[in-house]
Each structure stands twice: as structure tokens, then as C-alpha cells.
mmCIF file of C-alpha atoms in Angstrom:
data_model
loop_
_atom_site.group_PDB
_atom_site.id
_atom_site.type_symbol
_atom_site.label_atom_id
_atom_site.label_comp_id
_atom_site.label_asym_id
_atom_site.label_seq_id
_atom_site.Cartn_x
_atom_site.Cartn_y
_atom_site.Cartn_z
ATOM 1 C CA MET A 77 14.520 -43.515 -13.164
ATOM 2 C CA GLN A 78 16.519 -40.355 -12.568
ATOM 3 C CA ALA A 79 17.473 -41.597 -9.096
ATOM 4 C CA ALA A 80 18.622 -44.959 -10.545
ATOM 5 C CA ALA A 81 20.688 -43.241 -13.208
ATOM 6 C CA ARG A 82 22.243 -41.011 -10.609
ATOM 7 C CA GLY A 83 23.019 -43.998 -8.386
ATOM 8 C CA ALA A 84 24.802 -45.724 -11.266
ATOM 9 C CA THR A 85 27.026 -42.735 -11.929
ATOM 10 C CA GLN A 86 27.590 -41.484 -8.389
ATOM 11 C CA PRO A 87 31.154 -40.936 -7.122
ATOM 12 C CA SER A 88 32.772 -43.518 -4.889
ATOM 13 C CA GLU A 89 32.553 -43.352 -1.115
ATOM 14 C CA ALA A 90 36.245 -42.436 -0.949
ATOM 15 C CA THR A 91 35.624 -39.412 -3.179
ATOM 16 C CA LEU A 92 32.665 -38.379 -1.087
ATOM 17 C CA ARG A 93 34.737 -38.589 2.112
ATOM 18 C CA ARG A 94 37.423 -36.411 0.506
ATOM 19 C CA LEU A 95 34.750 -33.943 -0.639
ATOM 20 C CA GLU A 96 33.281 -33.916 2.854
ATOM 21 C CA ARG A 97 36.680 -33.147 4.416
ATOM 22 C CA ALA A 98 37.278 -30.369 1.873
ATOM 23 C CA SER A 99 33.854 -28.726 2.303
ATOM 24 C CA GLY A 100 35.098 -26.080 4.721
ATOM 25 C CA ALA A 101 38.037 -25.103 2.536
ATOM 26 C CA LEU A 102 35.853 -25.078 -0.591
ATOM 27 C CA ALA A 103 33.306 -22.813 1.080
ATOM 28 C CA THR A 104 36.076 -20.430 2.158
ATOM 29 C CA GLN A 105 37.502 -20.384 -1.371
ATOM 30 C CA ALA A 106 34.026 -19.735 -2.801
ATOM 31 C CA VAL A 107 33.519 -16.744 -0.519
ATOM 32 C CA ALA A 108 36.977 -15.437 -1.437
ATOM 33 C CA ARG A 109 36.069 -15.609 -5.136
ATOM 34 C CA MET A 110 32.727 -13.862 -4.425
ATOM 35 C CA ASP A 111 34.740 -11.110 -2.789
ATOM 36 C CA GLU A 112 36.903 -10.801 -5.902
ATOM 37 C CA GLU A 113 34.185 -10.942 -8.547
ATOM 38 C CA LEU A 114 31.075 -9.439 -6.920
ATOM 39 C CA SER A 115 31.410 -5.806 -5.869
ATOM 40 C CA TRP A 116 28.079 -5.809 -4.050
ATOM 41 C CA PHE A 117 29.222 -8.789 -1.968
ATOM 42 C CA ARG A 118 32.287 -6.862 -0.798
ATOM 43 C CA ALA A 119 29.991 -4.132 0.497
ATOM 44 C CA MET A 120 27.940 -6.525 2.637
ATOM 45 C CA PRO A 121 28.328 -6.417 6.443
ATOM 46 C CA ALA A 122 30.593 -9.041 7.981
ATOM 47 C CA ALA A 123 27.675 -10.870 9.606
ATOM 48 C CA GLN A 124 25.900 -11.355 6.288
ATOM 49 C CA ARG A 125 29.113 -12.528 4.614
ATOM 50 C CA SER A 126 29.540 -15.134 7.343
ATOM 51 C CA TRP A 127 25.976 -16.338 6.708
ATOM 52 C CA VAL A 128 26.850 -16.837 3.042
ATOM 53 C CA THR A 129 29.867 -18.928 4.089
ATOM 54 C CA ILE A 130 27.631 -21.117 6.250
ATOM 55 C CA VAL A 131 25.150 -21.592 3.396
ATOM 56 C CA ALA A 132 27.947 -22.500 0.972
ATOM 57 C CA GLN A 133 29.362 -25.066 3.399
ATOM 58 C CA ALA A 134 25.863 -26.491 4.021
ATOM 59 C CA GLY A 135 25.390 -26.778 0.268
ATOM 60 C CA ILE A 136 28.566 -28.808 -0.189
ATOM 61 C CA ALA A 137 27.629 -31.039 2.766
ATOM 62 C CA SER A 138 24.198 -31.536 1.212
ATOM 63 C CA LEU A 139 25.880 -32.543 -2.062
ATOM 64 C CA VAL A 140 27.676 -35.347 -0.230
ATOM 65 C CA GLU A 141 24.468 -36.536 1.441
ATOM 66 C CA TRP A 142 22.618 -36.292 -1.885
ATOM 67 C CA CYS A 143 25.181 -38.598 -3.512
ATOM 68 C CA ARG A 144 25.102 -41.119 -0.672
ATOM 69 C CA ASN A 145 21.314 -41.460 -0.869
ATOM 70 C CA PRO A 146 20.458 -41.416 -4.578
ATOM 71 C CA GLY A 147 16.914 -42.710 -4.011
ATOM 72 C CA ARG A 148 15.997 -40.092 -1.432
ATOM 73 C CA PRO A 149 13.964 -37.099 -2.676
ATOM 74 C CA PRO A 150 16.071 -33.952 -2.275
ATOM 75 C CA ARG A 151 15.205 -31.738 0.685
ATOM 76 C CA LEU A 152 17.584 -28.972 -0.205
ATOM 77 C CA THR A 153 15.445 -26.081 0.986
ATOM 78 C CA GLY A 154 15.794 -26.973 4.659
ATOM 79 C CA GLU A 155 19.227 -28.568 4.453
ATOM 80 C CA VAL A 156 20.963 -25.691 2.689
ATOM 81 C CA PHE A 157 18.974 -22.516 3.220
ATOM 82 C CA GLY A 158 17.741 -23.414 6.675
ATOM 83 C CA ALA A 159 21.268 -22.610 7.866
ATOM 84 C CA ALA A 160 20.777 -18.910 7.079
ATOM 85 C CA PRO A 161 18.682 -16.478 9.113
ATOM 86 C CA ARG A 162 15.591 -15.062 7.436
ATOM 87 C CA GLU A 163 17.196 -11.615 7.245
ATOM 88 C CA LEU A 164 19.551 -12.879 4.531
ATOM 89 C CA MET A 165 16.688 -12.898 2.022
ATOM 90 C CA HIS A 166 16.134 -9.204 2.763
ATOM 91 C CA ALA A 167 19.791 -8.468 2.046
ATOM 92 C CA VAL A 168 20.287 -10.717 -0.988
ATOM 93 C CA PRO A 169 17.644 -10.625 -3.746
ATOM 94 C CA LEU A 170 17.033 -13.635 -5.975
ATOM 95 C CA ARG A 171 19.239 -12.441 -8.847
ATOM 96 C CA ARG A 172 22.228 -12.031 -6.539
ATOM 97 C CA SER A 173 21.550 -15.390 -4.889
ATOM 98 C CA VAL A 174 21.901 -16.976 -8.324
ATOM 99 C CA ASP A 175 25.294 -15.251 -8.675
ATOM 100 C CA LEU A 176 26.421 -16.684 -5.320
ATOM 101 C CA ILE A 177 25.372 -20.199 -6.319
ATOM 102 C CA LYS A 178 27.122 -19.850 -9.661
ATOM 103 C CA VAL A 179 30.408 -18.857 -8.016
ATOM 104 C CA THR A 180 30.176 -21.704 -5.470
ATOM 105 C CA VAL A 181 29.515 -24.303 -8.184
ATOM 106 C CA GLU A 182 32.412 -22.954 -10.276
ATOM 107 C CA VAL A 183 34.799 -23.279 -7.314
ATOM 108 C CA VAL A 184 33.731 -26.873 -6.669
ATOM 109 C CA GLU A 185 34.085 -27.686 -10.386
ATOM 110 C CA ASP A 186 37.572 -26.182 -10.450
ATOM 111 C CA ARG A 187 38.622 -28.418 -7.520
ATOM 112 C CA VAL A 188 37.059 -31.639 -8.839
ATOM 113 C CA GLU A 189 40.393 -33.100 -9.989
ATOM 114 C CA GLN A 190 41.987 -32.354 -6.617
ATOM 115 C CA VAL A 191 39.130 -33.861 -4.604
ATOM 116 C CA ALA A 192 38.071 -36.882 -6.666
ATOM 117 C CA GLU A 193 39.740 -40.276 -6.464
ATOM 118 C CA PRO A 194 41.370 -41.495 -9.680
ATOM 119 C CA GLY A 195 38.680 -42.468 -12.171
ATOM 120 C CA ASP A 196 36.030 -40.472 -10.330
ATOM 121 C CA VAL A 197 36.644 -37.039 -11.870
ATOM 122 C CA ASP A 198 33.986 -37.220 -14.573
ATOM 123 C CA ARG A 199 31.427 -38.761 -12.224
ATOM 124 C CA LEU A 200 31.989 -36.073 -9.596
ATOM 125 C CA ARG A 201 31.828 -33.309 -12.191
ATOM 126 C CA LEU A 202 28.534 -34.648 -13.568
ATOM 127 C CA THR A 203 27.157 -34.956 -10.036
ATOM 128 C CA VAL A 204 28.049 -31.349 -9.271
ATOM 129 C CA LEU A 205 26.243 -30.182 -12.410
ATOM 130 C CA GLN A 206 23.123 -32.204 -11.525
ATOM 131 C CA PHE A 207 23.198 -30.935 -7.980
ATOM 132 C CA SER A 208 23.538 -27.318 -9.143
ATOM 133 C CA ARG A 209 20.259 -27.718 -11.028
ATOM 134 C CA GLU A 210 18.560 -29.000 -7.875
ATOM 135 C CA ILE A 211 19.977 -26.081 -5.904
ATOM 136 C CA ALA A 212 18.610 -23.639 -8.501
ATOM 137 C CA PHE A 213 15.113 -25.075 -8.042
ATOM 138 C CA ALA A 214 15.518 -24.982 -4.263
ATOM 139 C CA VAL A 215 16.515 -21.315 -4.161
ATOM 140 C CA ALA A 216 13.589 -20.436 -6.433
ATOM 141 C CA HIS A 217 11.293 -22.267 -4.009
ATOM 142 C CA VAL A 218 12.741 -20.384 -1.028
ATOM 143 C CA TYR A 219 12.202 -16.986 -2.590
ATOM 144 C CA ALA A 220 8.751 -17.883 -3.921
ATOM 145 C CA SER A 221 7.664 -19.007 -0.450
ATOM 146 C CA TYR A 222 9.103 -15.873 1.084
ATOM 147 C CA ALA A 223 7.302 -13.677 -1.452
ATOM 148 C CA GLU A 224 4.030 -15.493 -0.794
ATOM 149 C CA ASN A 225 4.372 -15.097 2.974
ATOM 150 C CA ARG A 226 5.408 -11.476 2.612
ATOM 151 C CA GLY A 227 2.390 -10.816 0.394
ATOM 152 C CA ALA A 228 0.040 -12.288 2.981
ATOM 153 C CA TRP A 229 1.722 -10.282 5.743
ATOM 154 C CA ASP A 230 1.484 -7.079 3.691
ATOM 155 C CA ALA A 231 -2.220 -7.698 3.074
ATOM 156 C CA ARG A 232 -2.865 -8.103 6.804
ATOM 157 C CA LEU A 233 -0.869 -4.986 7.664
ATOM 158 C CA GLU A 234 -2.624 -2.955 4.972
ATOM 159 C CA ALA A 235 -5.990 -4.081 6.335
ATOM 160 C CA LEU A 236 -4.910 -2.969 9.821
ATOM 161 C CA VAL A 237 -3.843 0.470 8.565
ATOM 162 C CA VAL A 238 -7.088 1.086 6.685
ATOM 163 C CA ASP A 239 -9.140 -0.269 9.582
ATOM 164 C CA ALA A 240 -7.335 2.114 11.935
ATOM 165 C CA LEU A 241 -8.245 5.023 9.653
ATOM 166 C CA VAL A 242 -11.889 3.985 9.585
ATOM 167 C CA ARG A 243 -12.059 3.580 13.359
ATOM 168 C CA GLY A 244 -10.116 6.780 14.047
ATOM 169 C CA ASP A 245 -7.267 5.124 15.957
ATOM 170 C CA ARG A 246 -4.123 6.953 17.022
ATOM 171 C CA ALA A 247 -2.713 8.782 14.008
ATOM 172 C CA GLU A 248 0.943 8.657 15.056
ATOM 173 C CA GLU A 249 1.132 4.893 14.429
ATOM 174 C CA LEU A 250 -0.143 5.029 10.853
ATOM 175 C CA PRO A 251 2.925 6.429 9.021
ATOM 176 C CA GLY A 252 5.199 3.777 10.535
ATOM 177 C CA ARG A 253 2.878 0.942 9.577
ATOM 178 C CA ALA A 254 2.373 2.340 6.090
ATOM 179 C CA ALA A 255 6.129 2.781 5.639
ATOM 180 C CA ALA A 256 6.518 -0.977 6.166
ATOM 181 C CA LEU A 257 4.248 -1.387 3.135
ATOM 182 C CA GLY A 258 6.450 0.894 1.039
ATOM 183 C CA TRP A 259 4.323 4.040 1.423
ATOM 184 C CA ALA A 260 6.555 7.035 0.708
ATOM 185 C CA GLU A 261 6.370 10.288 2.637
ATOM 186 C CA THR A 262 4.006 12.157 0.370
ATOM 187 C CA GLU A 263 1.330 14.823 0.311
ATOM 188 C CA PRO A 264 -1.484 15.564 -0.128
ATOM 189 C CA VAL A 265 -3.564 12.549 0.919
ATOM 190 C CA VAL A 266 -7.269 11.851 0.362
ATOM 191 C CA VAL A 267 -9.571 9.003 1.297
ATOM 192 C CA VAL A 268 -12.156 7.765 -1.209
ATOM 193 C CA VAL A 269 -15.064 5.534 -0.142
ATOM 194 C CA GLY A 270 -17.930 3.808 -1.910
ATOM 195 C CA SER A 271 -19.495 0.400 -2.339
ATOM 196 C CA ALA A 272 -17.248 -2.556 -3.123
ATOM 197 C CA PRO A 273 -17.757 -4.281 -6.487
ATOM 198 C CA PRO A 274 -20.060 -7.322 -6.295
ATOM 199 C CA GLY A 275 -19.043 -10.933 -6.690
ATOM 200 C CA GLU A 276 -15.498 -12.237 -6.766
ATOM 201 C CA HIS A 277 -14.057 -9.129 -8.390
ATOM 202 C CA ASP A 278 -10.563 -8.478 -6.950
ATOM 203 C CA SER A 279 -11.108 -4.810 -6.271
ATOM 204 C CA SER A 280 -7.896 -4.316 -4.284
ATOM 205 C CA THR A 281 -5.593 -5.380 -7.112
ATOM 206 C CA VAL A 282 -7.498 -3.409 -9.743
ATOM 207 C CA VAL A 283 -7.593 -0.252 -7.614
ATOM 208 C CA ARG A 284 -3.861 -0.472 -6.878
ATOM 209 C CA ARG A 285 -3.084 -0.857 -10.557
ATOM 210 C CA ALA A 286 -5.274 2.125 -11.448
ATOM 211 C CA ALA A 287 -3.786 4.355 -8.735
ATOM 212 C CA ARG A 288 -0.187 3.482 -9.537
ATOM 213 C CA SER A 289 -0.801 4.077 -13.221
ATOM 214 C CA MET A 290 -1.552 7.667 -12.150
ATOM 215 C CA GLY A 291 1.646 7.884 -10.072
ATOM 216 C CA CYS A 292 -0.062 7.672 -6.656
ATOM 217 C CA GLU A 293 0.684 5.837 -3.450
ATOM 218 C CA VAL A 294 -2.318 3.725 -2.492
ATOM 219 C CA LEU A 295 -3.761 1.683 0.363
ATOM 220 C CA VAL A 296 -6.950 -0.354 -0.077
ATOM 221 C CA GLY A 297 -9.335 -1.977 2.387
ATOM 222 C CA VAL A 298 -12.820 -3.473 2.298
ATOM 223 C CA HIS A 299 -15.106 -3.050 5.315
ATOM 224 C CA ALA A 300 -18.385 -4.944 5.066
ATOM 225 C CA ASP A 301 -19.564 -3.817 1.624
ATOM 226 C CA GLU A 302 -17.605 -0.544 1.598
ATOM 227 C CA LEU A 303 -14.388 -0.054 -0.366
ATOM 228 C CA VAL A 304 -11.936 2.372 1.286
ATOM 229 C CA VAL A 305 -9.048 3.754 -0.788
ATOM 230 C CA VAL A 306 -6.266 6.020 0.476
ATOM 231 C CA LEU A 307 -4.474 7.989 -2.239
ATOM 232 C CA GLY A 308 -1.309 9.997 -1.753
ATOM 233 C CA GLY A 309 0.811 12.273 -3.892
ATOM 234 C CA GLY A 310 0.771 11.929 -7.635
ATOM 235 C CA PRO A 311 0.977 14.681 -10.221
ATOM 236 C CA ASP A 312 -2.818 15.092 -10.392
ATOM 237 C CA LEU A 313 -4.717 13.728 -7.420
ATOM 238 C CA THR A 314 -8.067 14.859 -8.838
ATOM 239 C CA ALA A 315 -7.511 12.886 -12.036
ATOM 240 C CA ALA A 316 -6.321 9.886 -10.005
ATOM 241 C CA THR A 317 -9.478 10.022 -7.890
ATOM 242 C CA SER A 318 -11.669 10.091 -10.998
ATOM 243 C CA ARG A 319 -9.782 7.133 -12.436
ATOM 244 C CA VAL A 320 -9.970 5.059 -9.258
ATOM 245 C CA CYS A 321 -13.689 5.702 -8.726
ATOM 246 C CA ARG A 322 -14.436 3.641 -11.865
ATOM 247 C CA GLU A 323 -13.434 0.544 -9.921
ATOM 248 C CA PHE A 324 -16.089 0.996 -7.204
ATOM 249 C CA GLY A 325 -19.452 -0.715 -7.185
ATOM 250 C CA ALA A 326 -22.744 0.971 -7.970
ATOM 251 C CA GLY A 327 -23.846 3.999 -5.969
ATOM 252 C CA PRO A 328 -22.140 7.156 -4.723
ATOM 253 C CA VAL A 329 -18.382 7.536 -4.340
ATOM 254 C CA VAL A 330 -17.329 10.162 -1.796
ATOM 255 C CA VAL A 331 -13.948 11.907 -1.595
ATOM 256 C CA GLY A 332 -12.802 13.187 1.775
ATOM 257 C CA PRO A 333 -11.009 16.525 2.164
ATOM 258 C CA ARG A 334 -7.316 16.669 1.325
ATOM 259 C CA VAL A 335 -4.924 16.471 4.269
ATOM 260 C CA ASP A 336 -1.209 17.122 4.383
ATOM 261 C CA SER A 337 -0.025 13.649 5.446
ATOM 262 C CA LEU A 338 -1.083 10.101 6.183
ATOM 263 C CA ALA A 339 -1.038 10.939 9.889
ATOM 264 C CA HIS A 340 -4.126 13.107 9.305
ATOM 265 C CA ALA A 341 -5.842 10.758 6.847
ATOM 266 C CA GLY A 342 -8.305 9.752 9.558
ATOM 267 C CA GLU A 343 -9.928 13.192 9.226
ATOM 268 C CA SER A 344 -10.448 12.625 5.510
ATOM 269 C CA ALA A 345 -11.763 9.106 6.123
ATOM 270 C CA SER A 346 -14.223 10.286 8.782
ATOM 271 C CA ALA A 347 -15.671 12.958 6.493
ATOM 272 C CA ALA A 348 -15.818 10.623 3.494
ATOM 273 C CA LEU A 349 -17.622 7.872 5.417
ATOM 274 C CA ALA A 350 -20.093 10.361 6.893
ATOM 275 C CA GLY A 351 -20.732 11.653 3.383
ATOM 276 C CA LEU A 352 -21.258 8.138 2.032
ATOM 277 C CA HIS A 353 -23.849 7.379 4.721
ATOM 278 C CA ALA A 354 -25.720 10.620 3.969
ATOM 279 C CA ALA A 355 -25.363 10.610 0.171
ATOM 280 C CA ALA A 356 -28.738 8.935 -0.329
ATOM 281 C CA ALA A 357 -30.346 12.293 0.541
ATOM 282 C CA TRP A 358 -28.826 13.777 -2.657
ATOM 283 C CA PRO A 359 -29.821 11.348 -5.425
ATOM 284 C CA ASP A 360 -28.388 13.559 -8.168
ATOM 285 C CA ALA A 361 -24.962 13.969 -6.573
ATOM 286 C CA PRO A 362 -22.028 13.705 -8.998
ATOM 287 C CA ARG A 363 -19.731 10.676 -8.882
ATOM 288 C CA PRO A 364 -17.348 11.156 -7.244
ATOM 289 C CA VAL A 365 -18.702 13.819 -4.896
ATOM 290 C CA SER A 366 -16.743 15.757 -2.314
ATOM 291 C CA ALA A 367 -17.580 15.143 1.334
ATOM 292 C CA ASP A 368 -17.652 18.935 1.776
ATOM 293 C CA ASP A 369 -20.356 19.217 -0.890
ATOM 294 C CA LEU A 370 -22.450 16.859 1.239
ATOM 295 C CA LEU A 371 -22.302 19.039 4.360
ATOM 296 C CA PRO A 372 -26.097 19.688 4.392
ATOM 297 C CA GLU A 373 -26.949 15.987 4.086
ATOM 298 C CA ARG A 374 -24.308 15.059 6.645
ATOM 299 C CA ALA A 375 -25.694 17.633 9.079
ATOM 300 C CA LEU A 376 -29.208 16.233 8.666
ATOM 301 C CA ASP A 377 -27.789 12.771 9.263
ATOM 302 C CA GLY A 378 -26.460 13.924 12.619
ATOM 303 C CA ASP A 379 -22.779 14.469 11.763
ATOM 304 C CA PRO A 380 -21.491 16.980 14.349
ATOM 305 C CA LEU A 381 -18.481 17.860 12.199
ATOM 306 C CA ALA A 382 -20.786 18.853 9.335
ATOM 307 C CA ARG A 383 -22.929 20.979 11.645
ATOM 308 C CA ALA A 384 -19.834 22.725 12.956
ATOM 309 C CA ALA A 385 -18.510 23.268 9.420
ATOM 310 C CA LEU A 386 -21.787 24.815 8.231
ATOM 311 C CA ALA A 387 -21.856 27.084 11.260
ATOM 312 C CA GLU A 388 -18.239 28.145 10.807
ATOM 313 C CA GLN A 389 -18.090 28.384 7.009
ATOM 314 C CA VAL A 390 -21.609 29.625 6.174
ATOM 315 C CA ALA A 391 -23.655 30.969 9.084
ATOM 316 C CA ALA A 392 -20.879 32.738 10.987
ATOM 317 C CA PRO A 393 -19.532 34.774 8.007
ATOM 318 C CA LEU A 394 -23.036 36.003 7.159
ATOM 319 C CA GLN A 395 -23.758 36.953 10.741
ATOM 320 C CA SER A 396 -20.429 38.742 11.040
ATOM 321 C CA ALA A 397 -20.981 40.687 7.796
ATOM 322 C CA GLY A 398 -23.805 42.717 9.320
ATOM 323 C CA PRO A 399 -27.624 42.669 9.445
ATOM 324 C CA GLU A 400 -28.171 44.016 5.899
ATOM 325 C CA LEU A 401 -26.350 41.145 4.219
ATOM 326 C CA LEU A 402 -27.972 38.515 6.417
ATOM 327 C CA GLU A 403 -31.430 40.010 5.921
ATOM 328 C CA THR A 404 -30.959 40.113 2.157
ATOM 329 C CA VAL A 405 -29.984 36.459 2.022
ATOM 330 C CA ARG A 406 -32.950 35.458 4.201
ATOM 331 C CA THR A 407 -35.347 37.473 2.055
ATOM 332 C CA VAL A 408 -34.033 36.010 -1.204
ATOM 333 C CA LEU A 409 -34.416 32.518 0.216
ATOM 334 C CA GLY A 410 -37.920 33.335 1.391
ATOM 335 C CA ASN A 411 -38.843 34.620 -2.088
ATOM 336 C CA GLY A 412 -37.527 31.552 -3.899
ATOM 337 C CA GLY A 413 -34.569 33.423 -5.420
ATOM 338 C CA ASN A 414 -36.703 36.207 -6.955
ATOM 339 C CA LEU A 415 -34.467 39.324 -6.899
ATOM 340 C CA GLU A 416 -37.197 41.799 -7.857
ATOM 341 C CA ALA A 417 -39.489 40.630 -5.070
ATOM 342 C CA THR A 418 -36.570 40.808 -2.652
ATOM 343 C CA ALA A 419 -35.727 44.365 -3.719
ATOM 344 C CA ARG A 420 -39.322 45.455 -3.197
ATOM 345 C CA ALA A 421 -39.474 43.820 0.224
ATOM 346 C CA LEU A 422 -36.245 45.532 1.317
ATOM 347 C CA PHE A 423 -37.005 48.859 -0.409
ATOM 348 C CA VAL A 424 -33.705 48.777 -2.306
ATOM 349 C CA HIS A 425 -32.671 48.601 -5.956
ATOM 350 C CA THR A 426 -32.324 45.202 -7.591
ATOM 351 C CA ASN A 427 -28.641 45.901 -8.260
ATOM 352 C CA THR A 428 -28.155 46.381 -4.518
ATOM 353 C CA VAL A 429 -29.601 42.922 -3.952
ATOM 354 C CA ARG A 430 -27.271 41.502 -6.596
ATOM 355 C CA TYR A 431 -24.259 43.188 -4.986
ATOM 356 C CA ARG A 432 -25.151 41.853 -1.541
ATOM 357 C CA LEU A 433 -25.688 38.331 -2.878
ATOM 358 C CA LYS A 434 -22.338 38.452 -4.650
ATOM 359 C CA ARG A 435 -20.719 39.482 -1.383
ATOM 360 C CA ALA A 436 -22.507 36.652 0.454
ATOM 361 C CA ALA A 437 -21.316 34.126 -2.126
ATOM 362 C CA GLU A 438 -17.733 35.334 -1.700
ATOM 363 C CA LEU A 439 -17.986 34.843 2.068
ATOM 364 C CA THR A 440 -19.710 31.447 2.080
ATOM 365 C CA GLY A 441 -19.060 29.842 -1.294
ATOM 366 C CA CYS A 442 -22.843 29.428 -1.751
ATOM 367 C CA SER A 443 -25.086 31.335 -4.138
ATOM 368 C CA ALA A 444 -28.601 32.070 -2.889
ATOM 369 C CA THR A 445 -29.937 31.983 -6.470
ATOM 370 C CA ASP A 446 -28.589 28.490 -7.143
ATOM 371 C CA PRO A 447 -30.847 25.655 -5.905
ATOM 372 C CA ARG A 448 -27.992 23.756 -4.254
ATOM 373 C CA GLY A 449 -26.473 26.901 -2.774
ATOM 374 C CA ALA A 450 -29.867 28.094 -1.507
ATOM 375 C CA TRP A 451 -30.459 24.725 0.159
ATOM 376 C CA THR A 452 -27.072 24.904 1.896
ATOM 377 C CA LEU A 453 -27.595 28.497 3.042
ATOM 378 C CA GLN A 454 -31.070 27.797 4.355
ATOM 379 C CA LEU A 455 -29.959 24.767 6.336
ATOM 380 C CA ALA A 456 -26.844 26.500 7.702
ATOM 381 C CA LEU A 457 -28.832 29.512 8.885
ATOM 382 C CA ALA A 458 -31.457 27.270 10.472
ATOM 383 C CA LEU A 459 -28.804 25.284 12.315
ATOM 384 C CA GLY A 460 -27.082 28.493 13.363
ATOM 385 C CA GLN A 461 -30.357 29.800 14.749
ATOM 386 C CA LEU A 462 -30.910 26.591 16.695
ATOM 387 C CA GLU A 463 -27.399 26.631 18.098
ATOM 388 C CA GLY A 464 -27.851 30.252 19.118
ATOM 389 C CA GLN A 465 -31.020 29.418 20.999
ATOM 390 C CA ARG A 466 -29.337 26.479 22.750
ATOM 391 C CA SER A 467 -26.507 28.713 23.892
ATOM 392 C CA LEU A 468 -29.047 31.163 25.343
ATOM 393 C CA TRP A 469 -30.834 28.362 27.201
ATOM 394 C CA HIS A 470 -27.591 27.069 28.634
#
């Protein structure tokens, strides 16, 4: 019905031929008016301005074809915007595209009396108004399609970045890929891992919303049933981590150590994933739990980085502090944390034992009288002893 109505009111063939001949001049006049009225258009590079001229001319040519074939469904997306390279959508956002269309339509309307044959002025003006509506729908379709394609591309690139972190690929490529996703240069960065929510729950969208509400950059990926989240910057990364961990599935959530940039995020991811795999050995672990707090479980699970960390951070400081401190710690551990029994065994005052244990805690960060600290000390010293024997054998 709309096509029939349009056919009944369409301009004459003579008017359309005159409009066709004037299309180049009208496009040039439209661009000149854009230059006068739109300051941002004046600042565009010459190549982009020429693209706009081509699109404007294609639009006027499409108007002529649209009038000559009133029963044909409009294919304005390809006819008009297919003339422009894809880069033009990067340079001209949707709101500014609407401004360009508005100026072009106004120029054509202003020249209707000069272009139309006598008696055709009103018909041509009405046709231009109808066509401008079709163009508005077409440009909305172009930008919606572009946004949809860009979203799918971003999702694939984000998956590649997170997958590279998990697999420990070359770190120098990560910042460039992440920058294409809008990741700002920011520090510190941590990686958080845990189980993905069950069912059809869109964990990626929810996690992004939670992280950005805390002012953080974020990357999200799902590997098998594990949710991997990279957080960067933000005024309070600890609070952001606690907020994001609510969106994980059941079970432990492990936070890798902080690193100074995305280029080193693989280190945080490696520690966090090792902690997640070993977390079952600490059923009462807090949620979230630091990967460093899981060093004993990670070492038992065969993580060489955890073994090295225990040796460097716990065993080595005690061994370097002298035999008295090391012997005191061993004796306290052997006596189940009983200070009086330790003092008797070492023939020293209980306060001396307390002083030595305080010194040991300062060196290692572990208290021999705390169950968790005692467990860490005992395992670190045992591993240190084993490593010492291996070095003697080799």
C-alpha cells in the first residue's frame, strides 16, 4: 500500500533526470554546508571528507532509483553506505552521521524548486521527506550491524587474551591485544579464578558490570568449568575482588598475586590456577583466598613455584638466622606449640622461646603457635631438608 501511494505521488521522469544530473552538484553543496555548520567535520582528514561526499552523492542517486521503482523494497544499506570504506564508521559515530544526513536532506530540499519540473515541486519535496526516513532506518541498521560484529570480534579477542594468560603465552603480545579491547594502561593487576556459575547464567556480563562498578578494568574468560577474571587498577582492588567473587560458582575462589602490569598477569594467573587446583586440601579456606596462602597445598600438589617460594620465603630465612632460632622453631613444632615444654627441652626461659618465635614470625610471616602457620613452617622445613639432601646427592 505504501509503495502504491508512493508510485501515485512520485515525481515525473523529467524531474528525476534533472535530479540525477544535479546529484554531483548537490553533494558538493551539502559537503560545503557541513563544512560551514559542523566544526567537527572541518577537523576531519581530507580522505574522510571525500568519503562523505561519495556517500552523499550515492544517497541522491539512490533517491532517483527509489522513485523510479516504487514497488521495489529499498536496499539503501548497500546502495548508499556500501560506497564508504568501513573505517568511516570508526571516524563518524551514529549521532554525527545523523547530522550529516540532516544537512544533506536540507540542501536537497532547498534546491527542490530549482530541480523539479513545473508542477512537480510538492511531489519531489514529499519524496525527499519519505526517502530521508528510509535513510534514517538504513543508517541505524548499518551501525547496529557494525556494533554486533564488533561485539562478536571483541568477545573472540578477549577469549584469546585470557586463554594466552592461562597457557602462559608470550607476555609482550598481551598489552597490545588488550588495548584493542579498551584496556587502559593500569596497575596493579590480579587474576581471580574459580568455578563458573552453572546453567545459562551469563557470568561474563555480570562480572564486567560488577568490576566496572568498582572502577576496575576487567577481562573475563571461561575455560572448561573455570571462570578466569583479570582485574586492573581501581581505587580499591581488594574490595573489587571481594565484589567480583560473588559472581563465581560454588567452591573456592583464588586470587593470584598482584603484578605491576598486564604483561606480567600470566604470573598471577599461573599462581591462581595452581591454588585453585590445590584448594581442596584446605576445606576451610576463606573465599576468596590468596594463592600465596595456599603455598603448602600447592607444594603438595607438585607446584614447583610453590616449593621454591616456601624455600625462599620460609626455610631460607630460618636457616640464615642461625641454629638457635631454627632449633627453637623445630622444637615448638615437635611439642605441638607448647612453649613451656619447648623451654624445658632447650634449657631456656619461656620468654626466650617467645622472643625467638616472634623473631621467626617476623622473618617468615608464619607463627609456630598458630595451626596454619605451624603447618606452613613444618612443610617448608621438610621441603628444605629434602632439597638440601638432593643437592648433596647431586
